[in-house]
Short mmCIF file of C-alpha atoms in Angstrom, two decimals:
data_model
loop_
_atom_site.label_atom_id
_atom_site.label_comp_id
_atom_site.label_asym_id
_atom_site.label_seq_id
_atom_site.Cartn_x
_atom_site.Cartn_y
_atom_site.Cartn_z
CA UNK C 1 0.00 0.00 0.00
CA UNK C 2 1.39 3.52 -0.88
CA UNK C 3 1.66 5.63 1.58
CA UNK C 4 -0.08 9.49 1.87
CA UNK C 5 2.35 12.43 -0.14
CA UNK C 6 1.94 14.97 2.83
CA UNK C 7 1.00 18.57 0.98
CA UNK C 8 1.67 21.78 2.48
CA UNK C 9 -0.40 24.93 1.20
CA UNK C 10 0.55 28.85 2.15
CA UNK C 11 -2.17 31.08 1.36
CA UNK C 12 -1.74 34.71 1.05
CA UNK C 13 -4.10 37.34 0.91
CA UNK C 14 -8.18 37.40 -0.03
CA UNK C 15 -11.22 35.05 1.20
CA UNK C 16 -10.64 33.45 -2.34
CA UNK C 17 -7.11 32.09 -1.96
CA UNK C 18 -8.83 30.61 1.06
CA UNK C 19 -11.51 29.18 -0.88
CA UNK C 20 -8.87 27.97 -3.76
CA UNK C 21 -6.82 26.52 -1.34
CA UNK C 22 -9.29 24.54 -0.09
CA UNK C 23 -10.53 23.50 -3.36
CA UNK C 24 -6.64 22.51 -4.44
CA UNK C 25 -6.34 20.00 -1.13
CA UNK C 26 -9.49 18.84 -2.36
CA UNK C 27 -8.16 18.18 -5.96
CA UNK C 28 -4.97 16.89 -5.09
CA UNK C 29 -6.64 13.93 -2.27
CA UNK C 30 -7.58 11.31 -5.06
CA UNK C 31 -3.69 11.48 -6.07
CA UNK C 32 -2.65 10.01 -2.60
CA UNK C 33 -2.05 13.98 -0.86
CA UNK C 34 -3.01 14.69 2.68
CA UNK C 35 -2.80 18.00 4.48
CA UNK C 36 0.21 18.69 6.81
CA UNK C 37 1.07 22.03 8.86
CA UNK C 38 5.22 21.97 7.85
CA UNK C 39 6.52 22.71 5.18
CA UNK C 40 9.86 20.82 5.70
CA UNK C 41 8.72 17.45 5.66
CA UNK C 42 6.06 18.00 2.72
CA UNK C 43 6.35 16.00 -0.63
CA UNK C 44 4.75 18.71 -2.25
CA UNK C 45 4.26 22.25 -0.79
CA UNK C 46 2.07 25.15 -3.20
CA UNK C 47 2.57 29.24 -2.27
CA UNK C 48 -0.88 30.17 -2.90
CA UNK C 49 -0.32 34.03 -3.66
CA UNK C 50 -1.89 37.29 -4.05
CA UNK C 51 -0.96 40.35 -5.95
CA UNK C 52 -2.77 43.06 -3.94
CA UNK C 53 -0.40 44.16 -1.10
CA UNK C 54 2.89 45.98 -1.40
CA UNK C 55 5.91 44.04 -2.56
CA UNK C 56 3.79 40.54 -2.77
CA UNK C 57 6.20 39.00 -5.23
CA UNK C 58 9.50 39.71 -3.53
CA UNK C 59 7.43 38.02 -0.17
CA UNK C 60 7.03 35.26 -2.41
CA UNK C 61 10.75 34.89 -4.20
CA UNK C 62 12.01 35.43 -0.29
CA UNK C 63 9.40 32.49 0.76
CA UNK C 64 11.02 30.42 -2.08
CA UNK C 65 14.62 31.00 -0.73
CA UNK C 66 13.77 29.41 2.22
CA UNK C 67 12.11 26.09 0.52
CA UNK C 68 14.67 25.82 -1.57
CA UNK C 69 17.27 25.04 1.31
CA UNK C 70 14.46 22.76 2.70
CA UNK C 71 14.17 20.73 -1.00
CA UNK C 72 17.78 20.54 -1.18
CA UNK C 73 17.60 18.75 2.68
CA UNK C 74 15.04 16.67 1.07
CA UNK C 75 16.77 15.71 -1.55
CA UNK C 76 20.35 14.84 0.65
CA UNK C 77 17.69 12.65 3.15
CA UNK C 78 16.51 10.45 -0.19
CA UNK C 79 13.17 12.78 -0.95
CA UNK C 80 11.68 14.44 -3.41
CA UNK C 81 10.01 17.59 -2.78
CA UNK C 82 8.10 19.73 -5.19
CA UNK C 83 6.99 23.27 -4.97
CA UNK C 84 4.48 25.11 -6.65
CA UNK C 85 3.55 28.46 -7.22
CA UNK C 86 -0.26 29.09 -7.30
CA UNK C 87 -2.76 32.01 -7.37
CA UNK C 88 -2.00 35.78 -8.82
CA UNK C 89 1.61 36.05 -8.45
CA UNK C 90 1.81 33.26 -10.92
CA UNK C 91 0.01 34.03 -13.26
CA UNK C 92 1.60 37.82 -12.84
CA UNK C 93 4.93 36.68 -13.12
CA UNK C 94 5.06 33.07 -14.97
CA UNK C 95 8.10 32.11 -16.41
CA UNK C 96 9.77 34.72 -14.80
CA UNK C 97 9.19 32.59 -11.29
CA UNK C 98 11.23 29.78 -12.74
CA UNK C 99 13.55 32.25 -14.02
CA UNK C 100 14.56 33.77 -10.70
CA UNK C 101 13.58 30.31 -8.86
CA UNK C 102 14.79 27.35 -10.34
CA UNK C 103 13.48 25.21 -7.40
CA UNK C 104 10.44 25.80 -8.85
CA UNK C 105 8.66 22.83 -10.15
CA UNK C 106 5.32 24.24 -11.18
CA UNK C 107 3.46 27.45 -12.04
CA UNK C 108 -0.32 28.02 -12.44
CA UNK C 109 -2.65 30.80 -12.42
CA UNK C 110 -5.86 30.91 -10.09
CA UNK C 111 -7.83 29.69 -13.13
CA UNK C 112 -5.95 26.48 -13.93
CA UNK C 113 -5.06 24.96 -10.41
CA UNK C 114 -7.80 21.93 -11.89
CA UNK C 115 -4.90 21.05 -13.69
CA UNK C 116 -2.43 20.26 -10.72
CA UNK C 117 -2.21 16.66 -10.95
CA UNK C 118 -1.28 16.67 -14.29
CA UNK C 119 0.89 19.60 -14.24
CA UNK C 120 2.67 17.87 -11.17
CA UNK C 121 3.24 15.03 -13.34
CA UNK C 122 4.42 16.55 -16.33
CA UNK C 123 7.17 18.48 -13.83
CA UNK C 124 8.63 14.80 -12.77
CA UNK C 125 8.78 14.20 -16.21
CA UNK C 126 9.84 17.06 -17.93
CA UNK C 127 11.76 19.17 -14.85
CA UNK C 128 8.85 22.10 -14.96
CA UNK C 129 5.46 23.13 -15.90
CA UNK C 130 3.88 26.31 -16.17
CA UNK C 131 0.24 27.10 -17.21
CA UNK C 132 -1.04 30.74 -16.97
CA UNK C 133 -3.01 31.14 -19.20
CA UNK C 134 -6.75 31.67 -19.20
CA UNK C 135 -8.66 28.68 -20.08
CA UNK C 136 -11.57 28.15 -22.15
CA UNK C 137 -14.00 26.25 -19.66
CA UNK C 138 -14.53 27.02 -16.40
CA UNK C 139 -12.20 25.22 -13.63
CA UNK C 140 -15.43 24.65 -11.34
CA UNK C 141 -16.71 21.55 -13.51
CA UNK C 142 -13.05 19.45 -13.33
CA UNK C 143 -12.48 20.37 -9.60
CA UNK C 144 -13.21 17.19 -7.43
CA UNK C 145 -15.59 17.51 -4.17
CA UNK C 146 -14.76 18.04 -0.81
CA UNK C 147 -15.21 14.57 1.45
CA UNK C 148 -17.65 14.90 3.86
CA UNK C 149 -14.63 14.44 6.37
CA UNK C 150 -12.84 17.09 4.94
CA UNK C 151 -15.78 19.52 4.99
CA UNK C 152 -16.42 18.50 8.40
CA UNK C 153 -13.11 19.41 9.64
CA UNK C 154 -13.36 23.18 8.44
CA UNK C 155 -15.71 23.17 10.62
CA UNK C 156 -19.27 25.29 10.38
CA UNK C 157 -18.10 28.06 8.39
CA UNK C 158 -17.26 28.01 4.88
CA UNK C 159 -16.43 30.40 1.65
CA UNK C 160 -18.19 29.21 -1.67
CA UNK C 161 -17.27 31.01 -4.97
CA UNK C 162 -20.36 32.33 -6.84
CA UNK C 163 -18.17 34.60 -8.98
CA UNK C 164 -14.54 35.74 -10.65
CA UNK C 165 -12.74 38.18 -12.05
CA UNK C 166 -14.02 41.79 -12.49
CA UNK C 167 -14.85 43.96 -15.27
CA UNK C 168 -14.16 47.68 -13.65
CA UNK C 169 -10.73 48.16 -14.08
CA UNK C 170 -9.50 50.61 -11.42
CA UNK C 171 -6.42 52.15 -12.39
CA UNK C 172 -4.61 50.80 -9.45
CA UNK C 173 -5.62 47.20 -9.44
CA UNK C 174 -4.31 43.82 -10.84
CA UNK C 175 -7.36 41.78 -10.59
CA UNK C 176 -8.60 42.38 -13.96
CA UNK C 177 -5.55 41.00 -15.73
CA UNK C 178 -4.59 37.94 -12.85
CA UNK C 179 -8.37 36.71 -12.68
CA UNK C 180 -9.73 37.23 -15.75
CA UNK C 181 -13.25 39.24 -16.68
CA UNK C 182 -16.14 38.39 -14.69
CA UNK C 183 -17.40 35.03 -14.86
CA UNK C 184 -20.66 33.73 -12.62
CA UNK C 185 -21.31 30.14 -11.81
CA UNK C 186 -24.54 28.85 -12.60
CA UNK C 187 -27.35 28.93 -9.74
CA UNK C 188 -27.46 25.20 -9.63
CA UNK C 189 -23.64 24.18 -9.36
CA UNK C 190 -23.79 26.57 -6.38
CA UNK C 191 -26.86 24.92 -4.73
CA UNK C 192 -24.80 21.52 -5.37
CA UNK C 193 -22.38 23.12 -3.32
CA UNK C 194 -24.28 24.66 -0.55
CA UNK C 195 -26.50 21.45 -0.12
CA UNK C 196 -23.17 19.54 0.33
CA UNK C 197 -21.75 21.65 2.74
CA UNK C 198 -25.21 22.06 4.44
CA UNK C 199 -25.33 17.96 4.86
CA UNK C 200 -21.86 17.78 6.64
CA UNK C 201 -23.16 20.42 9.40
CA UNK C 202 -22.15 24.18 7.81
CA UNK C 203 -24.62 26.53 9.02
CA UNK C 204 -23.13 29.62 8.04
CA UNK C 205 -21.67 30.39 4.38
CA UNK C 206 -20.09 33.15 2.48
CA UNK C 207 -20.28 33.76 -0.68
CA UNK C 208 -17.07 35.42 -2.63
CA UNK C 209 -15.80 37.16 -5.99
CA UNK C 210 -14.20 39.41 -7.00
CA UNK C 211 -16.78 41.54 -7.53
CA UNK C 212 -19.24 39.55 -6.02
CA UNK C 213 -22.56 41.61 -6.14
CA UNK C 214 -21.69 41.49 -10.38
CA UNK C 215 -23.11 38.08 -10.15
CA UNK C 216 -25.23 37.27 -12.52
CA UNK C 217 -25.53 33.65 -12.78
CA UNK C 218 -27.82 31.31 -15.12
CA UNK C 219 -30.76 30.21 -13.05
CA UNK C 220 -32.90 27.30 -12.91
CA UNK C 221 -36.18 29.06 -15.06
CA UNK C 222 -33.29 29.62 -18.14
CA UNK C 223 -32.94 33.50 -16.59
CA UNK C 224 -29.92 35.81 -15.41
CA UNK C 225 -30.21 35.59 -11.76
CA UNK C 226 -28.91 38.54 -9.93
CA UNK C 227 -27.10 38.04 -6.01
CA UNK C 228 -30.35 38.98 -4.81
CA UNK C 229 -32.29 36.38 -5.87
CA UNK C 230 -29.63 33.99 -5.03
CA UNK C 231 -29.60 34.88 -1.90
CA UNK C 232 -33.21 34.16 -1.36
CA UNK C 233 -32.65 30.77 -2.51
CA UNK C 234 -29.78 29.89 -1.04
CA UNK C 235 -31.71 30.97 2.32
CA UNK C 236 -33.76 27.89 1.98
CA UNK C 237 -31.85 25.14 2.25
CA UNK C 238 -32.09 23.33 5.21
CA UNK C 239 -29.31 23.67 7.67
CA UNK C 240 -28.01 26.99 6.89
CA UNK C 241 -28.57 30.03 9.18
CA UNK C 242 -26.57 32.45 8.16
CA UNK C 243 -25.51 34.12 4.95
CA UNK C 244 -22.80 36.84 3.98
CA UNK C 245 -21.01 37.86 0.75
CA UNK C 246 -17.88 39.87 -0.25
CA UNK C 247 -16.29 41.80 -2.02
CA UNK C 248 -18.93 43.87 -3.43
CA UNK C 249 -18.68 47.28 -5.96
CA UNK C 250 -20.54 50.23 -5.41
CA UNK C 251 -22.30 50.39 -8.87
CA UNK C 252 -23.52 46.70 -8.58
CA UNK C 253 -26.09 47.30 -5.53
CA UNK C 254 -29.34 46.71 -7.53
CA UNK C 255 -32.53 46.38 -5.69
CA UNK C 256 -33.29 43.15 -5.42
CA UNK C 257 -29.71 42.63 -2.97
CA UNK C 258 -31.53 45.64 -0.78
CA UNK C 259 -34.53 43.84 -0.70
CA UNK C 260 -32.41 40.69 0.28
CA UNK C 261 -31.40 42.42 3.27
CA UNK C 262 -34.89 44.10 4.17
CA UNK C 263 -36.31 40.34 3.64
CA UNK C 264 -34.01 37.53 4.67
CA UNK C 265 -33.14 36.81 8.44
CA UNK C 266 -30.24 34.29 7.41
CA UNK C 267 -28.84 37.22 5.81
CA UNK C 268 -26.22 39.12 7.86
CA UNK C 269 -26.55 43.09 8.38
CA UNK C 270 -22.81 43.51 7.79
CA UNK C 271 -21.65 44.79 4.10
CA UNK C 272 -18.01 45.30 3.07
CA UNK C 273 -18.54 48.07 0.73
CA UNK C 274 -14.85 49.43 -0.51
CA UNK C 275 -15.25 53.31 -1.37
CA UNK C 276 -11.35 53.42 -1.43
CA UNK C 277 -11.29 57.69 -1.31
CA UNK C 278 -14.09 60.36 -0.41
CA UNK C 279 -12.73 62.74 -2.81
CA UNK C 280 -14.52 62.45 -6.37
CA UNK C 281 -11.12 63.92 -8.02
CA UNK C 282 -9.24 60.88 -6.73
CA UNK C 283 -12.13 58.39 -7.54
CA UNK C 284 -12.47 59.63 -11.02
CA UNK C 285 -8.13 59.08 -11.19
CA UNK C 286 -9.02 55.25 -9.78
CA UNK C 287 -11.49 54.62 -12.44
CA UNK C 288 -14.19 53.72 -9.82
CA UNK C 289 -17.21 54.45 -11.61
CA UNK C 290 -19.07 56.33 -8.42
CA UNK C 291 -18.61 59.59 -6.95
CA UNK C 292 -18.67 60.28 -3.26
CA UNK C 293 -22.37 61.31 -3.27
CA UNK C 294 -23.21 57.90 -5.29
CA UNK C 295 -21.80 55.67 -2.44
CA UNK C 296 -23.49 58.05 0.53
CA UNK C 297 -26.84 56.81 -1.94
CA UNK C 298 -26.35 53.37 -1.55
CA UNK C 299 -25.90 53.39 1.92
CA UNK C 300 -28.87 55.27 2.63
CA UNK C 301 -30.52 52.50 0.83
CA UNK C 302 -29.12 49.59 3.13
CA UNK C 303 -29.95 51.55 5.83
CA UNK C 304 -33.63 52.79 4.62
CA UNK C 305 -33.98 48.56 4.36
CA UNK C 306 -32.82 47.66 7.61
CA UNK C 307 -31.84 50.03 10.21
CA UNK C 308 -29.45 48.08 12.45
CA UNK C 309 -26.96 47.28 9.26
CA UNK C 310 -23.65 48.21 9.56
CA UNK C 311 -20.85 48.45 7.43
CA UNK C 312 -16.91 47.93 6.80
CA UNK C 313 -14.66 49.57 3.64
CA UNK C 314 -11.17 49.81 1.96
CA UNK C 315 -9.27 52.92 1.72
CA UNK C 316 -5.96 54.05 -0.24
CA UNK C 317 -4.23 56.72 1.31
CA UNK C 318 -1.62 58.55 -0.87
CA UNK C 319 -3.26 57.38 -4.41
CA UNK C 320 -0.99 59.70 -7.26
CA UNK C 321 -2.15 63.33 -7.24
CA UNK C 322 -4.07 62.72 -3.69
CA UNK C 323 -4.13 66.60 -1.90
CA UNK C 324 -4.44 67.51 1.56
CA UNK C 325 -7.93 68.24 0.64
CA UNK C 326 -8.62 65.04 -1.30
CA UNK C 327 -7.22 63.04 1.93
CA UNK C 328 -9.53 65.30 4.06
CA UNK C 329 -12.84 64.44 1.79
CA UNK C 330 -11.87 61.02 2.70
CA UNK C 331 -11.95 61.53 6.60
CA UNK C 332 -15.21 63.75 6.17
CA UNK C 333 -16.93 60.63 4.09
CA UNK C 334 -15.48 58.31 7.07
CA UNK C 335 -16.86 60.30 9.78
CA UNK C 336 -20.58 60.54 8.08
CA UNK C 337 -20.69 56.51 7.42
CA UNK C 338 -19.64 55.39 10.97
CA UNK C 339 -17.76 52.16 9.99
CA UNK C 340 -18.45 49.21 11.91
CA UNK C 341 -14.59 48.07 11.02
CA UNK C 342 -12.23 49.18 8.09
CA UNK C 343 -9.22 48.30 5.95
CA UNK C 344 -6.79 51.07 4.87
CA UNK C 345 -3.41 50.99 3.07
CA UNK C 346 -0.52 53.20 1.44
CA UNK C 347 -1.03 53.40 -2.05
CA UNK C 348 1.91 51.17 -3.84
CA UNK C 349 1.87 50.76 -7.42
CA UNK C 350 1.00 47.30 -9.33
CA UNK C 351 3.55 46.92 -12.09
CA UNK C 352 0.88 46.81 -15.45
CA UNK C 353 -1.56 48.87 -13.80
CA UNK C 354 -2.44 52.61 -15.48
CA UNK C 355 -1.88 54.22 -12.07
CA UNK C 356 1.98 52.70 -12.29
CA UNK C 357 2.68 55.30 -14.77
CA UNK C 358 0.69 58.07 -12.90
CA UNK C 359 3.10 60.63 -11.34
CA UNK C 360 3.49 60.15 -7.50
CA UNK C 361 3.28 63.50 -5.81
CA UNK C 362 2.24 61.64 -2.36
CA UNK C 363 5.82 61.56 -0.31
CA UNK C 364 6.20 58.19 2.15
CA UNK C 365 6.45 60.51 4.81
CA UNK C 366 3.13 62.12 3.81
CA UNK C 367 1.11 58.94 3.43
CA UNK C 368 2.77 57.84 6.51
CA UNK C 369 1.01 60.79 8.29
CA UNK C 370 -2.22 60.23 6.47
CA UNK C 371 -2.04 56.42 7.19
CA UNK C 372 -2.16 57.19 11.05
CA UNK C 373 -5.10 60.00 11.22
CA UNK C 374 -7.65 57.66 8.75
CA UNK C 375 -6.44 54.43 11.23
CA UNK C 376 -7.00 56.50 14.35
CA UNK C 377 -10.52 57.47 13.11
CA UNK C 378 -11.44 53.93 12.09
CA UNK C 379 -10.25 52.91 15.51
CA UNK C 380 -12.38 54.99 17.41
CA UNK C 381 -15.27 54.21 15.04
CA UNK C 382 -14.89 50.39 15.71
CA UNK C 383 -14.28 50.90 19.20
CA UNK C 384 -17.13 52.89 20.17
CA UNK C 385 -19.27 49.98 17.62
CA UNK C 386 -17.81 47.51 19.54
CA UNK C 387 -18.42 49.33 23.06
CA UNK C 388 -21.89 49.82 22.48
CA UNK C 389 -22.56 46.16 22.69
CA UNK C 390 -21.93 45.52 26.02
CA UNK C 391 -24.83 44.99 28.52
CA UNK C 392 -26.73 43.91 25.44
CA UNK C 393 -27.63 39.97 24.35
CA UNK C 394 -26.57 39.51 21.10
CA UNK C 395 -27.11 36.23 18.97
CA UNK C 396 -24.06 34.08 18.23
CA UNK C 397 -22.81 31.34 16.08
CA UNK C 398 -20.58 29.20 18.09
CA UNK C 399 -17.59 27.79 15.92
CA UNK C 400 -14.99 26.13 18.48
CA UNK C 401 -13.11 25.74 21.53
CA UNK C 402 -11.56 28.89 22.62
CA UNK C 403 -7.51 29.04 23.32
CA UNK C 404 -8.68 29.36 27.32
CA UNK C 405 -9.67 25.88 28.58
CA UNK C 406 -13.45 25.72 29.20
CA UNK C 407 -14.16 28.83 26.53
CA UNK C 408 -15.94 27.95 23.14
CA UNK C 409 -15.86 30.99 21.03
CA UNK C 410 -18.12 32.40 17.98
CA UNK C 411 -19.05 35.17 16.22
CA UNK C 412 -21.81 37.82 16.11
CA UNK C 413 -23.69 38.78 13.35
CA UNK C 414 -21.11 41.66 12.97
CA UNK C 415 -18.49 38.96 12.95
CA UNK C 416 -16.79 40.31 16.13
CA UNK C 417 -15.59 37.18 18.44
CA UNK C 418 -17.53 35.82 21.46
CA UNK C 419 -16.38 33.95 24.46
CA UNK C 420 -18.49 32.23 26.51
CA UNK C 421 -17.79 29.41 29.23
CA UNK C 422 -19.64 26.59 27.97
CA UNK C 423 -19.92 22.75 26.68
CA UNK C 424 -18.50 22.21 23.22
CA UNK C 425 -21.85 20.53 22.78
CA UNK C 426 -23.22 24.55 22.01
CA UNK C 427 -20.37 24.22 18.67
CA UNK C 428 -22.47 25.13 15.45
CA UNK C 429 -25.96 26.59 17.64
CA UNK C 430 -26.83 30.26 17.49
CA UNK C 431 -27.35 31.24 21.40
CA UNK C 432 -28.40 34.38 23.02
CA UNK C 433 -25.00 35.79 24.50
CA UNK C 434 -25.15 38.66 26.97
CA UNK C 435 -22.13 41.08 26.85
CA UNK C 436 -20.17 41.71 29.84
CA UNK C 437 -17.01 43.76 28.58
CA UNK C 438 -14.26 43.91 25.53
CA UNK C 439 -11.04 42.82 25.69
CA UNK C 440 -9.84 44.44 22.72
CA UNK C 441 -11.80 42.80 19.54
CA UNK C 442 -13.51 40.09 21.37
CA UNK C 443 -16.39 40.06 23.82
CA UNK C 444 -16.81 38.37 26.46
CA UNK C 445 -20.03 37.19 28.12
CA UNK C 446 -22.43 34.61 29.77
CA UNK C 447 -25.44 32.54 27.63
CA UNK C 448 -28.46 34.48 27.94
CA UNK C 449 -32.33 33.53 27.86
CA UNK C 450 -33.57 32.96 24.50
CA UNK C 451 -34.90 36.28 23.08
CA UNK C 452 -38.50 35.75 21.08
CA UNK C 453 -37.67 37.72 18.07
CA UNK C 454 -34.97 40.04 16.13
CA UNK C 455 -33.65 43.36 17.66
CA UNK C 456 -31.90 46.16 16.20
CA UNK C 457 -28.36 45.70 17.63
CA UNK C 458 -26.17 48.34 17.78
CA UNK C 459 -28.81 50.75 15.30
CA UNK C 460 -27.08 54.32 16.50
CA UNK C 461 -23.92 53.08 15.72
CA UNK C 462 -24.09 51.52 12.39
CA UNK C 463 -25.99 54.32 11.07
CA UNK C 464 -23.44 56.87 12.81
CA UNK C 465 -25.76 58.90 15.11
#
């Protein structure tokens, strides 16, 4: 009997190298690999890498460095150990990877990782392999299912791809030329998937794309089926409770995805909704397709649909050409919202990109400054969210055993973290949790009474009163 190839998979970045991760160790199990947490006694480990953060290639070439010395141990102990390169970096860079890393056995773009086995075979044949480009059928009909084992042990949350790539084309992003234009999986492969999940005890799911509110799947009736509407289906199926999605674009809220929220319990009243600036000059530069007033619009409209929403964002600070007074439309738009939680980031060019070639007039020192003020507002903003929890009973999904002995730990519907002391038997419920105080992102508290029906949580907050 031959025994398991232990696999080793680093994932950088998004919700979807999470998801594509995943959906590799699932791939890559009928050809004998099993999951292991070290890289140095692997047979086969894959960098699963992103392209959005500063310097993300030389993080990858410096990650490679350091296998390298681990293959060659390998290989002086009687081993062989491949290495892969997966996910936007390769498909960025190709041969280039090989180029600067020999050790490098294979390379493949986020669309082709259906390929692995075979690409993994052709390297022990042929010394390399490298696929980036952009295949004719979709990857989702080759990719093998998760065993109910395996989708038990990720335990009761899990991502699910409805959609990838994205069609906008800011100026500073590489998503557009890594992942492709947008492509939407139909409404029934995704029910396949959710059902499946559903039966091996996920109760709460996201759904993820690029541009994820873009969706616009083929549905069962032979129509375009908007996120909306999936939603609203996807509520049904037995078993799962809760429902969120992300990333979503400003110019794709359409009505039926407000109505989702005014209408659907399982749906969570937390959007991430990147504005990126609040000053229409530096939008217009990005290529973001909205002004500052149009994004003020569509929150009104979450909010006008259910009042105790809340929301989190992106921001670039020090985008090319960005003023004092640009940067200060930015803090004026982040003090109207009230942010729930945030994400914001120096502005570093994407080689390829349009804003590469834009002239920087931002100095490091400068976006240094701005980085701080913007963080120190979206502190206090989450803080005082946060704060105004406690004494309250909130509803949580328990998800595991907490680091302290005794705690299990879950998240609200705002996906801040929950301790409780409590029997691992309350793992995958949603229980009534009173708040008792914060210990920096994470409440804790005591299981409450059952409450008889939904309450605004948190309402002055989340609409920023």
């Amino acid at each position: 009997m031959t025994p398991p190839r232990k696999l080793h998979i680093k994932s950088y970045g998004c919700q979807m190298n999470v998801y594509d991760a995943q959906r590799m160790v699932d791939t890559l199990a009928p050809e004998g690999f099993v999951e292991t947490t070290s890289a140095e006694d692997a047979d086969l480990v894959i960098l699963n890498t992103c392209h959005i953060r500063e310097k993300a290639s030389e993080k990858v070439y410096s990650e490679l460095g350091r296998l390298r010395v681990a293959k060659d141990e390998a290989a002086r102990g009687g081993r062989t150990m491949q290495i892969a390169v997966a996910g936007c970096v390769a498909q960025a860079e190709g041969e280039e990877i090989v180029r600067r890393a020999p050790a490098v056995d294979v390379v493949v773009g986020p669309q082709s990782y259906h390929h692995l086995p075979q690409l993994l075979k052709r390297a022990g044949s042929e010394g390399r392999a490298i696929e980036t480009e952009f295949p004719a059928a979709d990857k989702f009909g080759f990719l093998a299912q998760p065993r109910p084992d395996a989708i038990r042990a990720r335990g009761i949350s899990a991502f699910v791809t409805v959609q990838e790539g994205c069609d906008k084309f800011c100026t500073f992003c590489v998503v557009p030329y890594t992942r492709g234009a947008e492509v939407s999986r139909p409404v029934a492969k995704i029910v396949d998937d959710v059902k499946r999940l559903a039966d091996n005890g996920v109760r709460e799911l996201t759904l993820i794309g690029q541009n994820v509110n873009a969706y616009h799947g083929d549905g069962p009736d032979g129509k375009s089926w908007g996120l909306g509407r999936l939603l609203e289906h996807l509520a049904k199926i037995p078993g799962i409770a809760r429902l969120r999605y992300s990333t979503s674009h400003p110019r794709d809220v359409d009505d039926s995805l407000i109505e989702a929220h005014r209408d659907l319990d399982a749906l969570m009243p937390f959007v991430h909704l990147p504005v990126q600036s609040g000053s229409d000059r530096i939008l217009a530069a990005m290529n973001r397709k909205h002004t500052a007033d149009d994004y003020r619009e569509v929150i009104d409209r979450f909010r006008t649909a259910r009042q105790d929403i809340a929301f989190s964002s992106d921001f670039i600070v020090g985008f090319p050409g960005e003023s004092e007074q640009d940067f200060v439309a930015t803090l004026a738009l982040v003090t109207q919202i009230g942010y729930a939680a945030a994400y914001s980031f120096k502005y570093s060019a994407r080689p390829g990109t349009p804003a590469a070639d834009m002239q920087e007039t931002v100095s490091p020192a400068e976006m240094d400054q701005r980085l701080e003020r913007l963080q120190e507002l979206i502190d206090s903003q989450q803080s005082a969210f946060n704060k105004a929890a406690i004494g309250s009973t909130v509803d949580v999904l328990f998800e595991r055993p907490a680091r302290k002995e005794g705690q299990i730990v879950g998240r609200t519907a705002f996906l801040q973290p929950a301790h409780v002391m409590a029997s691992p038997d309350i793992i995958g419920q949603i229980l009534p949790v009173r708040i008792d105080s914060l210990e920096r992102y994470s409440f804790l508290g005591e299981l409450a009474t059952p409450r008889n029906a939904r309450e605004p949580a948190l309402s002055s907050i989340a609409t920023g009163a």
